Amino acid sequence: MTHPAGHAATLEPGGAPSGPERRLTIAEAIREAIAEEMERDDRVFLIGEDVGIPGGFGGAFGVYLGLPERFGRDRIIDTPISEKAIAGAAVGAALMGMRPIPDVQYADFLFECMDELVNQAAKMRYMSGGKLSVPLVMRCPVGTSNRGAQHGQCPESFFTHVPGLKVVCPSDAYHAKGILKSAVRDDDPVLVFEHKLLYGSKGREQAGGLDLTAHVPEEEYLFPIGQAVVKRSGTSVTVVATHLTLYRCLAAAEELSAEGIECEVIDPVSLLPMDTETIFASVDKTSRLLIAHEDTLTGGWGAELAARTAEERLFSLAAPIRRVAAHDVPLPVAPVLEQAVVPSTERIKSEIRSLCEL
Amino acid sequence: MTHPAGHAATLEPGGAPSGPERRLTIAEAIREAIAEEMERDDRVFLIGEDVGIPGGFGGAFGVYLGLPERFGRDRIIDTPISEKAIAGAAVGAALMGMRPIPDVQYADFLFECMDELVNQAAKMRYMSGGKLSVPLVMRCPVGTSNRGAQHGQCPESFFTHVPGLKVVCPSDAYHAKGILKSAVRDDDPVLVFEHKLLYGSKGREQAGGLDLTAHVPEEEYLFPIGQAVVKRSGTSVTVVATHLTLYRCLAAAEELSAEGIECEVIDPVSLLPMDTETIFASVDKTSRLLIAHEDTLTGGWGAELAARTAEERLFSLAAPIRRVAAHDVPLPVAPVLEQAVVPSTERIKSEIRSLCEL
Amino acid sequence: MTRPIDVGGLSGEKALRLYRGLVRIRRFEDRVYQLFLRGELPGTLHQYQGQEAVAVGTCDALRPDDWITSTHRPHGHALAKGVSMRGAMAELYGKATGCCGGKGGSMHLGDPDAGMVPAIAIVAGGNSVVTGLGLAFKLRSTGQVATCFFGEGATNEGAFHEGLNFAAVQKLPIVFVCENNMYGASTPFHLTSLVTDVADRAAAYGVPAQVVDGMDVVAVRAAVETARARAAAGDGPTLIEAKTYRFAGHSRGDARGYRSRDEEKEWKERDPIDRFGLALTTAGTADEAALAALVAEVTSELDDAVEFARNSPDPDAAEALTDAYATPITIGALR
Amino acid sequence: MTRPIDVGGLSGEKALRLYRGLVRIRRFEDRVYQLFLRGELPGTLHQYQGQEAVAVGTCDALRPDDWITSTHRPHGHALAKGVSMRGAMAELYGKATGCCGGKGGSMHLGDPDAGMVPAIAIVAGGNSVVTGLGLAFKLRSTGQVATCFFGEGATNEGAFHEGLNFAAVQKLPIVFVCENNMYGASTPFHLTSLVTDVADRAAAYGVPAQVVDGMDVVAVRAAVETARARAAAGDGPTLIEAKTYRFAGHSRGDARGYRSRDEEKEWKERDPIDRFGLALTTAGTADEAALAALVAEVTSELDDAVEFARNSPDPDAAEALTDAYATPITIGALR
Ligand SMILES: Cc1ncc(C[n+]2csc(CCOP(=O)(O)OP(=O)(O)O)c2C)c(N)n1
Ligand SMILES: Cc1ncc(C[n+]2csc(CCOP(=O)(O)OP(=O)(O)O)c2C)c(N)n1
Ligand SMILES: [Mg+2]
Ligand SMILES: [Mg+2]
């Protein structure tokens, strides 16, 4: 079984290596990552809406609380509600050698600065013949939370279709911290998608009783972009999933274990580049692949992984590649409707079951 | 073999049913479609940059020449360079029951109005509980022509990931006219992607010697959204491709025929919804699938088709699913570089050959 | 600061209509907040208390077949434009009987029958879309006018600029109503713009603009009436800046740490309902009893709406998969 | 109309430097047009003849380590800011020795060594990106200033609005230089804006603005010098509107049917090179011979650049796959 050394072996469900316990939420881990990187490198700064106003929110999800006091409002820069200016400022500053962390509150609002991301950030290095780089890190909260069609999208897949960008989706505090630090040090633009219900700032209830903390060591570490994590070993089927859906897959895996189905659950962590090596090694073992995400089905990142598998591992497969994703509709707000759209543990379970019967 | 009746049987390479010859370029066919629809329905109007200025261009590719004189500049509306206003105006007018055809010149500039397209046009019907609709048709020229990273993209795949939108990619005059008329009559927002080098306005040379005209009957017809066209029958491998790449696949097919490889070449015409029935029927026959597009590989529409095939036709496949696409880089301008990025006939041929050896 | 509202020339009927409009929104919002705290409503809320005079004054000056666009803070706009209280309340509950069938929710309230596009929760999202409403009315010479509500924070968005400029150039029948409540979420406007009055931005588009006391329903109504007439006459859009204040936090759970209690107090002294009521009774346009009776009526309407919403069925889960398209499409087959 | 250029106080050296700047661009563009017609250059061209005084006047007032952003029409900006003629010409040929290695092309000319971001061919694309340049200079107190070139057509884009407002609020060291050549492609500005002067839009952001004769290199230089000093002093951005005219079509193959030959003639009478040359000789700052010698030098430089470009190798096809990332990534493995 090929997976990156030193990680999968000692994993607990939260995903962190064992060691003296220091459990943080994702929000805390991200805050720590930003603070460490700002401390280490004075080129790093934050820029966005409601990020540093005294008495304010510390960003839409409270992640930045305390940072303005520590680093000053010159490096935690509040902006007008102007996504193009925010993203444009980040691109321009990055071109000049800075390491901006722009913030537009919800991933849904990235559509207001697509030109800056797709036409500028992603292409500047190439257009310049490799002379310039755009080391920015855009953090993008995704995921439904009964806020309707314009505040719950998971648009990460769009960006996997943009050469020049990198796209990561950490799902626990350990990897969120480690990969964010890698992203800040990366010379290319990185979009970091985080799931709102996993921040942990509101407690477990919001995420359906999940423990949203994970062990985060005191000592500094990086987690590389492009490396997947095997969250659970199994031999019956390979399950690749991110964010809240990952936890639903893990729950499904536990329940299915009683039925004799042993899922190998993989958190890809990075979508672009994706660690297909780890995933294919698992598929070689299990002969079955199910991909699950909260982003909508058609054209989602699961399609790319399925396509690659169908090209490179067709003959390893004993059954069709199955995807479980949000249905191809905008997000409704009524809880009963919302739950019908996004992948539930039940739906995942029944898909895995039917896949293992094939 | 299941494909829509009445089409595949009588097809010539241009794709039109046989009949008295009246050969038009795509540009002419589109102009005719718009004129007919404007004549038929006074809710239809054009709105965009440089579309109607006297002495001007008739749109960036001359498609609208003559229309202002015929329909008046109230219905061929020139705008500021304001993609958000153009798309927003189209969304708003469509909500009020009009049938706008907005134009932003190049598909690359859609990134300036992504919010209007993705968050508004695509979601309004759903958010309103089905009470409102957004019948707009956005025509989007795509494809490389030595203009570099920001004037040659094929971003159609992004929009296949947006529930609520429809996406079509006609590649010849017959289908371009028929599907554009269907799009105008459709109650949902439709994005029509057309390849610049196939317009035919500049003659064959630009498109590498292709005959860019096709028979377009005098009498009115519609071509439905969601129906594929079998452009060439064959038994060795199914090739699905759009736009200029479709013609390269057809050329490759002719050349490979001499080697005993008979390609079945399918023009999907619509990407969302896609006529997988026709494609799967072909795959059932050939057991091999190659998908080709000028859009970049990772996350392109070929991934979705591959994923669906790997789910629904895995056991029909005798070989891995192969994709030929633009490499995952921004577009360079130097001809030698540009040609190295987009799928060439040679590359297509060698991929098909190697696929048929498997 | 708290100039009395000029109710001269206001008929008793019209006065009570306006007063009722204000009270309906205030009571609705206060009740909704309680229901939210009790866990009856999903998601989040952006409330409208304090700004009622803007919605009511504006919509009262519009024709019933005029249309509005709204924002993430749409409850007041919806009620003022004529979305039924039942439909609005049921939508907040996510019920099948909601004005959007439970698909829209708090941030997307709307109803074609009332002339309200589902509210657009993208800041300034309505500012580009509204141009199409105006364009449709102009192209078909319907005499209708479109009104776009937006906050002062929205004026820093590209959509504000493109929308207003396009409307100006095309002389579209549109009224742009900016509710300047001084904050975009936690951020005070003066940190995001060197001009203090949003109205000063209109000159860049050759558009006339007017600052109006947004806590004075009569003043707002008058300004919009003039702007509507201008729009309907084919003379193009007007920008009205209503200076106002939201009494509540930006969204539920906002402790308002970024503004002072003194400032809040000052603005509460200009409460648009208290002030209007006082003016009416002082001028003798209405008496205390009439106002109280009206409040009682509103309370019943509200009780009924809550009852209706509570007793309404949840949407059928299968409904989640309808309405993305006019006719279902088969790729992305939903399973 | 054709007010003589005031060359008083201009040293001979500086005068000749400016004159050379103008001539270099004009000759470059004229030659490029011929080369294009001969089929030597791929793609399309957006040419700069007529507007030379804006690029030259602006860049002469900047420090070498200042940066500029540019547009789809960047040849003049590139030469004025110090991109080598060889590098620019070879880029137009798509050669490996081009300033962007053949990856950028006509619409993306640029070079970090000259302080020029690869030109952004999205209209107003530079207007948001430039704020980041200014922000970086401000945060690091480098004393550098960023300059953003854009057309009057770009001022209708959201990016113009957001970029200028953000720069104003943050007091960024930026000079916004609008080249108002009266047309965006075929569309006259007056059909797209009710204000005639772009400068009148600056007040909406509390930004000082100045209209300057864009056919007068000395006037442009003076305006930018002042604006640059203001920016460097920490007082924020200035908007300069240079009234100018493009002598050629919008892009190659544009027959200019949307404007009159009379209008073109009027503007050609204000040719920035002729006028400046005349002013210099009239004032005795330079003599005809000196100007002619300079033109001859430019011609040699140009001949050399063409020769260099022609003789340069095409990029290796494998180069197409480099530079998307700092280190190649493996998904989307390129084959
Ligand atoms: C494009 C976009 N950016 C950011 C947000 C997040 N957001 C929601 S409301 C708000 C503040 C809006 O301020 P303003 O326009 O003044 O309206 P108000 O809330 O004061 O009514 C912000 C930043 C959003 N919804 N859309
Ligand atoms: C966002 C965007 N929209 C449209 C275009 C197509 N286009 C290229 S140049 C141009 C006109 C630009 O006018 P202006 O800003 O005045 O610059 P000028 O060409 O006059 O130098 C247009 C519409 C584009 N490149 N980018
Ligand atoms: Mg506000
Ligand atoms: Mg111009």
mmCIF file with all atom_site columns, N, CA and C in Angstrom, chain B residues 13-56:
data_model
loop_
_atom_site.group_PDB
_atom_site.id
_atom_site.type_symbol
_atom_site.label_atom_id
_atom_site.label_alt_id
_atom_site.label_comp_id
_atom_site.label_asym_id
_atom_site.label_entity_id
_atom_site.label_seq_id
_atom_site.pdbx_PDB_ins_code
_atom_site.Cartn_x
_atom_site.Cartn_y
_atom_site.Cartn_z
_atom_site.occupancy
_atom_site.B_iso_or_equiv
_atom_site.pdbx_formal_charge
_atom_site.auth_seq_id
_atom_site.auth_comp_id
_atom_site.auth_asym_id
_atom_site.auth_atom_id
_atom_site.pdbx_PDB_model_num
ATOM 1   N N  . PRO B 1 13 ? -20.844 15.235 -44.052 1.00 0.00 ? 13 PRO B N  1
ATOM 2   C CA . PRO B 1 13 ? -19.910 15.670 -43.018 1.00 0.00 ? 13 PRO B CA 1
ATOM 3   C C  . PRO B 1 13 ? -20.328 16.986 -42.359 1.00 0.00 ? 13 PRO B C  1
ATOM 4   N N  . GLY B 1 14 ? -20.857 17.913 -43.117 1.00 0.00 ? 14 GLY B N  1
ATOM 5   C CA . GLY B 1 14 ? -21.288 19.180 -42.531 1.00 0.00 ? 14 GLY B CA 1
ATOM 6   C C  . GLY B 1 14 ? -22.411 19.003 -41.542 1.00 0.00 ? 14 GLY B C  1
ATOM 7   N N  . GLY B 1 15 ? -23.099 17.907 -41.604 1.00 0.00 ? 15 GLY B N  1
ATOM 8   C CA . GLY B 1 15 ? -24.079 17.602 -40.581 1.00 0.00 ? 15 GLY B CA 1
ATOM 9   C C  . GLY B 1 15 ? -25.511 17.919 -40.964 1.00 0.00 ? 15 GLY B C  1
ATOM 10  N N  . ALA B 1 16 ? -25.764 18.449 -42.146 1.00 0.00 ? 16 ALA B N  1
ATOM 11  C CA . ALA B 1 16 ? -27.124 18.838 -42.489 1.00 0.00 ? 16 ALA B CA 1
ATOM 12  C C  . ALA B 1 16 ? -27.799 17.736 -43.292 1.00 0.00 ? 16 ALA B C  1
ATOM 13  N N  . PRO B 1 17 ? -29.105 17.639 -43.179 1.00 0.00 ? 17 PRO B N  1
ATOM 14  C CA . PRO B 1 17 ? -29.825 16.668 -43.997 1.00 0.00 ? 17 PRO B CA 1
ATOM 15  C C  . PRO B 1 17 ? -29.638 17.041 -45.469 1.00 0.00 ? 17 PRO B C  1
ATOM 16  N N  . SER B 1 18 ? -29.720 16.039 -46.324 1.00 0.00 ? 18 SER B N  1
ATOM 17  C CA . SER B 1 18 ? -29.545 16.347 -47.736 1.00 0.00 ? 18 SER B CA 1
ATOM 18  C C  . SER B 1 18 ? -30.744 17.144 -48.239 1.00 0.00 ? 18 SER B C  1
ATOM 19  N N  . GLY B 1 19 ? -30.605 17.787 -49.376 1.00 0.00 ? 19 GLY B N  1
ATOM 20  C CA . GLY B 1 19 ? -31.657 18.640 -49.930 1.00 0.00 ? 19 GLY B CA 1
ATOM 21  C C  . GLY B 1 19 ? -31.015 19.604 -50.886 1.00 0.00 ? 19 GLY B C  1
ATOM 22  N N  . PRO B 1 20 ? -31.795 20.504 -51.460 1.00 0.00 ? 20 PRO B N  1
ATOM 23  C CA . PRO B 1 20 ? -31.194 21.462 -52.399 1.00 0.00 ? 20 PRO B CA 1
ATOM 24  C C  . PRO B 1 20 ? -30.141 22.289 -51.677 1.00 0.00 ? 20 PRO B C  1
ATOM 25  N N  . GLU B 1 21 ? -28.980 22.415 -52.277 1.00 0.00 ? 21 GLU B N  1
ATOM 26  C CA . GLU B 1 21 ? -27.850 23.054 -51.613 1.00 0.00 ? 21 GLU B CA 1
ATOM 27  C C  . GLU B 1 21 ? -28.058 24.543 -51.374 1.00 0.00 ? 21 GLU B C  1
ATOM 28  N N  . ARG B 1 22 ? -27.828 24.964 -50.149 1.00 0.00 ? 22 ARG B N  1
ATOM 29  C CA . ARG B 1 22 ? -27.751 26.383 -49.832 1.00 0.00 ? 22 ARG B CA 1
ATOM 30  C C  . ARG B 1 22 ? -26.711 26.461 -48.732 1.00 0.00 ? 22 ARG B C  1
ATOM 31  N N  . ARG B 1 23 ? -25.489 26.699 -49.121 1.00 0.00 ? 23 ARG B N  1
ATOM 32  C CA . ARG B 1 23 ? -24.401 26.573 -48.152 1.00 0.00 ? 23 ARG B CA 1
ATOM 33  C C  . ARG B 1 23 ? -24.138 27.913 -47.463 1.00 0.00 ? 23 ARG B C  1
ATOM 34  N N  . LEU B 1 24 ? -24.144 27.867 -46.150 1.00 0.00 ? 24 LEU B N  1
ATOM 35  C CA . LEU B 1 24 ? -23.874 29.063 -45.359 1.00 0.00 ? 24 LEU B CA 1
ATOM 36  C C  . LEU B 1 24 ? -22.697 28.809 -44.429 1.00 0.00 ? 24 LEU B C  1
ATOM 37  N N  . THR B 1 25 ? -22.030 29.892 -44.048 1.00 0.00 ? 25 THR B N  1
ATOM 38  C CA . THR B 1 25 ? -21.051 29.788 -42.963 1.00 0.00 ? 25 THR B CA 1
ATOM 39  C C  . THR B 1 25 ? -21.806 29.795 -41.642 1.00 0.00 ? 25 THR B C  1
ATOM 40  N N  . ILE B 1 26 ? -21.083 29.473 -40.572 1.00 0.00 ? 26 ILE B N  1
ATOM 41  C CA . ILE B 1 26 ? -21.723 29.531 -39.245 1.00 0.00 ? 26 ILE B CA 1
ATOM 42  C C  . ILE B 1 26 ? -22.159 30.952 -38.930 1.00 0.00 ? 26 ILE B C  1
ATOM 43  N N  . ALA B 1 27 ? -21.312 31.920 -39.269 1.00 0.00 ? 27 ALA B N  1
ATOM 44  C CA . ALA B 1 27 ? -21.670 33.310 -38.992 1.00 0.00 ? 27 ALA B CA 1
ATOM 45  C C  . ALA B 1 27 ? -22.979 33.667 -39.685 1.00 0.00 ? 27 ALA B C  1
ATOM 46  N N  . GLU B 1 28 ? -23.107 33.269 -40.947 1.00 0.00 ? 28 GLU B N  1
ATOM 47  C CA . GLU B 1 28 ? -24.345 33.573 -41.678 1.00 0.00 ? 28 GLU B CA 1
ATOM 48  C C  . GLU B 1 28 ? -25.540 32.839 -41.077 1.00 0.00 ? 28 GLU B C  1
ATOM 49  N N  . ALA B 1 29 ? -25.299 31.608 -40.700 1.00 0.00 ? 29 ALA B N  1
ATOM 50  C CA . ALA B 1 29 ? -26.397 30.804 -40.150 1.00 0.00 ? 29 ALA B CA 1
ATOM 51  C C  . ALA B 1 29 ? -26.889 31.386 -38.824 1.00 0.00 ? 29 ALA B C  1
ATOM 52  N N  . ILE B 1 30 ? -25.945 31.843 -38.025 1.00 0.00 ? 30 ILE B N  1
ATOM 53  C CA . ILE B 1 30 ? -26.320 32.428 -36.737 1.00 0.00 ? 30 ILE B CA 1
ATOM 54  C C  . ILE B 1 30 ? -27.083 33.731 -36.951 1.00 0.00 ? 30 ILE B C  1
ATOM 55  N N  . ARG B 1 31 ? -26.587 34.519 -37.875 1.00 0.00 ? 31 ARG B N  1
ATOM 56  C CA . ARG B 1 31 ? -27.259 35.787 -38.174 1.00 0.00 ? 31 ARG B CA 1
ATOM 57  C C  . ARG B 1 31 ? -28.703 35.520 -38.607 1.00 0.00 ? 31 ARG B C  1
ATOM 58  N N  . GLU B 1 32 ? -28.855 34.513 -39.434 1.00 0.00 ? 32 GLU B N  1
ATOM 59  C CA . GLU B 1 32 ? -30.185 34.167 -39.925 1.00 0.00 ? 32 GLU B CA 1
ATOM 60  C C  . GLU B 1 32 ? -31.077 33.692 -38.776 1.00 0.00 ? 32 GLU B C  1
ATOM 61  N N  . ALA B 1 33 ? -30.491 32.904 -37.909 1.00 0.00 ? 33 ALA B N  1
ATOM 62  C CA . ALA B 1 33 ? -31.269 32.410 -36.760 1.00 0.00 ? 33 ALA B CA 1
ATOM 63  C C  . ALA B 1 33 ? -31.756 33.573 -35.912 1.00 0.00 ? 33 ALA B C  1
ATOM 64  N N  . ILE B 1 34 ? -30.853 34.509 -35.627 1.00 0.00 ? 34 ILE B N  1
ATOM 65  C CA . ILE B 1 34 ? -31.238 35.646 -34.789 1.00 0.00 ? 34 ILE B CA 1
ATOM 66  C C  . ILE B 1 34 ? -32.309 36.472 -35.489 1.00 0.00 ? 34 ILE B C  1
ATOM 67  N N  . ALA B 1 35 ? -32.103 36.717 -36.765 1.00 0.00 ? 35 ALA B N  1
ATOM 68  C CA . ALA B 1 35 ? -33.081 37.517 -37.513 1.00 0.00 ? 35 ALA B CA 1
ATOM 69  C C  . ALA B 1 35 ? -34.446 36.833 -37.500 1.00 0.00 ? 35 ALA B C  1
ATOM 70  N N  . GLU B 1 36 ? -34.472 35.547 -37.756 1.00 0.00 ? 36 GLU B N  1
ATOM 71  C CA . GLU B 1 36 ? -35.758 34.839 -37.767 1.00 0.00 ? 36 GLU B CA 1
ATOM 72  C C  . GLU B 1 36 ? -36.443 34.909 -36.411 1.00 0.00 ? 36 GLU B C  1
ATOM 73  N N  . GLU B 1 37 ? -35.648 34.734 -35.351 1.00 0.00 ? 37 GLU B N  1
ATOM 74  C CA . GLU B 1 37 ? -36.253 34.752 -34.019 1.00 0.00 ? 37 GLU B CA 1
ATOM 75  C C  . GLU B 1 37 ? -36.717 36.154 -33.642 1.00 0.00 ? 37 GLU B C  1
ATOM 76  N N  . MET B 1 38 ? -35.967 37.163 -34.062 1.00 0.00 ? 38 MET B N  1
ATOM 77  C CA . MET B 1 38 ? -36.387 38.536 -33.772 1.00 0.00 ? 38 MET B CA 1
ATOM 78  C C  . MET B 1 38 ? -37.663 38.885 -34.549 1.00 0.00 ? 38 MET B C  1
ATOM 79  N N  . GLU B 1 39 ? -37.745 38.364 -35.740 1.00 0.00 ? 39 GLU B N  1
ATOM 80  C CA . GLU B 1 39 ? -38.934 38.567 -36.574 1.00 0.00 ? 39 GLU B CA 1
ATOM 81  C C  . GLU B 1 39 ? -40.155 37.902 -35.931 1.00 0.00 ? 39 GLU B C  1
ATOM 82  N N  . ARG B 1 40 ? -39.929 36.699 -35.463 1.00 0.00 ? 40 ARG B N  1
ATOM 83  C CA . ARG B 1 40 ? -41.010 35.873 -34.928 1.00 0.00 ? 40 ARG B CA 1
ATOM 84  C C  . ARG B 1 40 ? -41.538 36.376 -33.597 1.00 0.00 ? 40 ARG B C  1
ATOM 85  N N  . ASP B 1 41 ? -40.603 36.898 -32.768 1.00 0.00 ? 41 ASP B N  1
ATOM 86  C CA . ASP B 1 41 ? -40.949 37.161 -31.375 1.00 0.00 ? 41 ASP B CA 1
ATOM 87  C C  . ASP B 1 41 ? -40.360 38.520 -30.981 1.00 0.00 ? 41 ASP B C  1
ATOM 88  N N  . ASP B 1 42 ? -41.225 39.477 -30.712 1.00 0.00 ? 42 ASP B N  1
ATOM 89  C CA . ASP B 1 42 ? -40.686 40.822 -30.455 1.00 0.00 ? 42 ASP B CA 1
ATOM 90  C C  . ASP B 1 42 ? -40.115 40.967 -29.053 1.00 0.00 ? 42 ASP B C  1
ATOM 91  N N  . ARG B 1 43 ? -40.116 39.886 -28.300 1.00 0.00 ? 43 ARG B N  1
ATOM 92  C CA . ARG B 1 43 ? -39.439 39.936 -26.990 1.00 0.00 ? 43 ARG B CA 1
ATOM 93  C C  . ARG B 1 43 ? -37.933 39.689 -27.127 1.00 0.00 ? 43 ARG B C  1
ATOM 94  N N  . VAL B 1 44 ? -37.522 39.246 -28.306 1.00 0.00 ? 44 VAL B N  1
ATOM 95  C CA . VAL B 1 44 ? -36.097 38.941 -28.510 1.00 0.00 ? 44 VAL B CA 1
ATOM 96  C C  . VAL B 1 44 ? -35.341 40.226 -28.827 1.00 0.00 ? 44 VAL B C  1
ATOM 97  N N  . PHE B 1 45 ? -34.235 40.438 -28.115 1.00 0.00 ? 45 PHE B N  1
ATOM 98  C CA . PHE B 1 45 ? -33.373 41.571 -28.463 1.00 0.00 ? 45 PHE B CA 1
ATOM 99  C C  . PHE B 1 45 ? -31.923 41.227 -28.161 1.00 0.00 ? 45 PHE B C  1
ATOM 100 N N  . LEU B 1 46 ? -31.040 41.997 -28.816 1.00 0.00 ? 46 LEU B N  1
ATOM 101 C CA . LEU B 1 46 ? -29.588 41.825 -28.663 1.00 0.00 ? 46 LEU B CA 1
ATOM 102 C C  . LEU B 1 46 ? -29.042 42.926 -27.781 1.00 0.00 ? 46 LEU B C  1
ATOM 103 N N  . ILE B 1 47 ? -28.058 42.610 -26.963 1.00 0.00 ? 47 ILE B N  1
ATOM 104 C CA . ILE B 1 47 ? -27.458 43.656 -26.137 1.00 0.00 ? 47 ILE B CA 1
ATOM 105 C C  . ILE B 1 47 ? -25.992 43.329 -25.879 1.00 0.00 ? 47 ILE B C  1
ATOM 106 N N  . GLY B 1 48 ? -25.114 44.286 -26.187 1.00 0.00 ? 48 GLY B N  1
ATOM 107 C CA . GLY B 1 48 ? -23.707 44.015 -25.959 1.00 0.00 ? 48 GLY B CA 1
ATOM 108 C C  . GLY B 1 48 ? -22.793 45.119 -26.474 1.00 0.00 ? 48 GLY B C  1
ATOM 109 N N  . GLU B 1 49 ? -21.510 44.821 -26.440 1.00 0.00 ? 49 GLU B N  1
ATOM 110 C CA . GLU B 1 49 ? -20.488 45.808 -26.802 1.00 0.00 ? 49 GLU B CA 1
ATOM 111 C C  . GLU B 1 49 ? -20.239 45.786 -28.306 1.00 0.00 ? 49 GLU B C  1
ATOM 112 N N  . ASP B 1 50 ? -20.313 46.944 -28.931 1.00 0.00 ? 50 ASP B N  1
ATOM 113 C CA . ASP B 1 50 ? -20.022 47.082 -30.371 1.00 0.00 ? 50 ASP B CA 1
ATOM 114 C C  . ASP B 1 50 ? -20.941 46.235 -31.246 1.00 0.00 ? 50 ASP B C  1
ATOM 115 N N  . VAL B 1 51 ? -22.169 46.037 -30.829 1.00 0.00 ? 51 VAL B N  1
ATOM 116 C CA . VAL B 1 51 ? -23.044 45.178 -31.627 1.00 0.00 ? 51 VAL B CA 1
ATOM 117 C C  . VAL B 1 51 ? -23.761 45.922 -32.747 1.00 0.00 ? 51 VAL B C  1
ATOM 118 N N  . GLY B 1 52 ? -24.009 47.213 -32.532 1.00 0.00 ? 52 GLY B N  1
ATOM 119 C CA . GLY B 1 52 ? -24.844 47.870 -33.538 1.00 0.00 ? 52 GLY B CA 1
ATOM 120 C C  . GLY B 1 52 ? -24.353 49.223 -34.049 1.00 0.00 ? 52 GLY B C  1
ATOM 121 N N  . ILE B 1 53 ? -23.186 49.656 -33.595 1.00 0.00 ? 53 ILE B N  1
ATOM 122 C CA . ILE B 1 53 ? -22.680 50.981 -33.980 1.00 0.00 ? 53 ILE B CA 1
ATOM 123 C C  . ILE B 1 53 ? -22.603 51.093 -35.520 1.00 0.00 ? 53 ILE B C  1
ATOM 124 N N  . PRO B 1 54 ? -23.203 52.123 -36.090 1.00 0.00 ? 54 PRO B N  1
ATOM 125 C CA . PRO B 1 54 ? -23.101 52.293 -37.538 1.00 0.00 ? 54 PRO B CA 1
ATOM 126 C C  . PRO B 1 54 ? -21.637 52.452 -37.955 1.00 0.00 ? 54 PRO B C  1
ATOM 127 N N  . GLY B 1 55 ? -21.274 51.751 -38.988 1.00 0.00 ? 55 GLY B N  1
ATOM 128 C CA . GLY B 1 55 ? -19.877 51.784 -39.426 1.00 0.00 ? 55 GLY B CA 1
ATOM 129 C C  . GLY B 1 55 ? -18.972 50.924 -38.584 1.00 0.00 ? 55 GLY B C  1
ATOM 130 N N  . GLY B 1 56 ? -19.568 50.207 -37.619 1.00 0.00 ? 56 GLY B N  1
ATOM 131 C CA . GLY B 1 56 ? -18.763 49.394 -36.704 1.00 0.00 ? 56 GLY B CA 1
ATOM 132 C C  . GLY B 1 56 ? -18.600 47.962 -37.185 1.00 0.00 ? 56 GLY B C  1
#
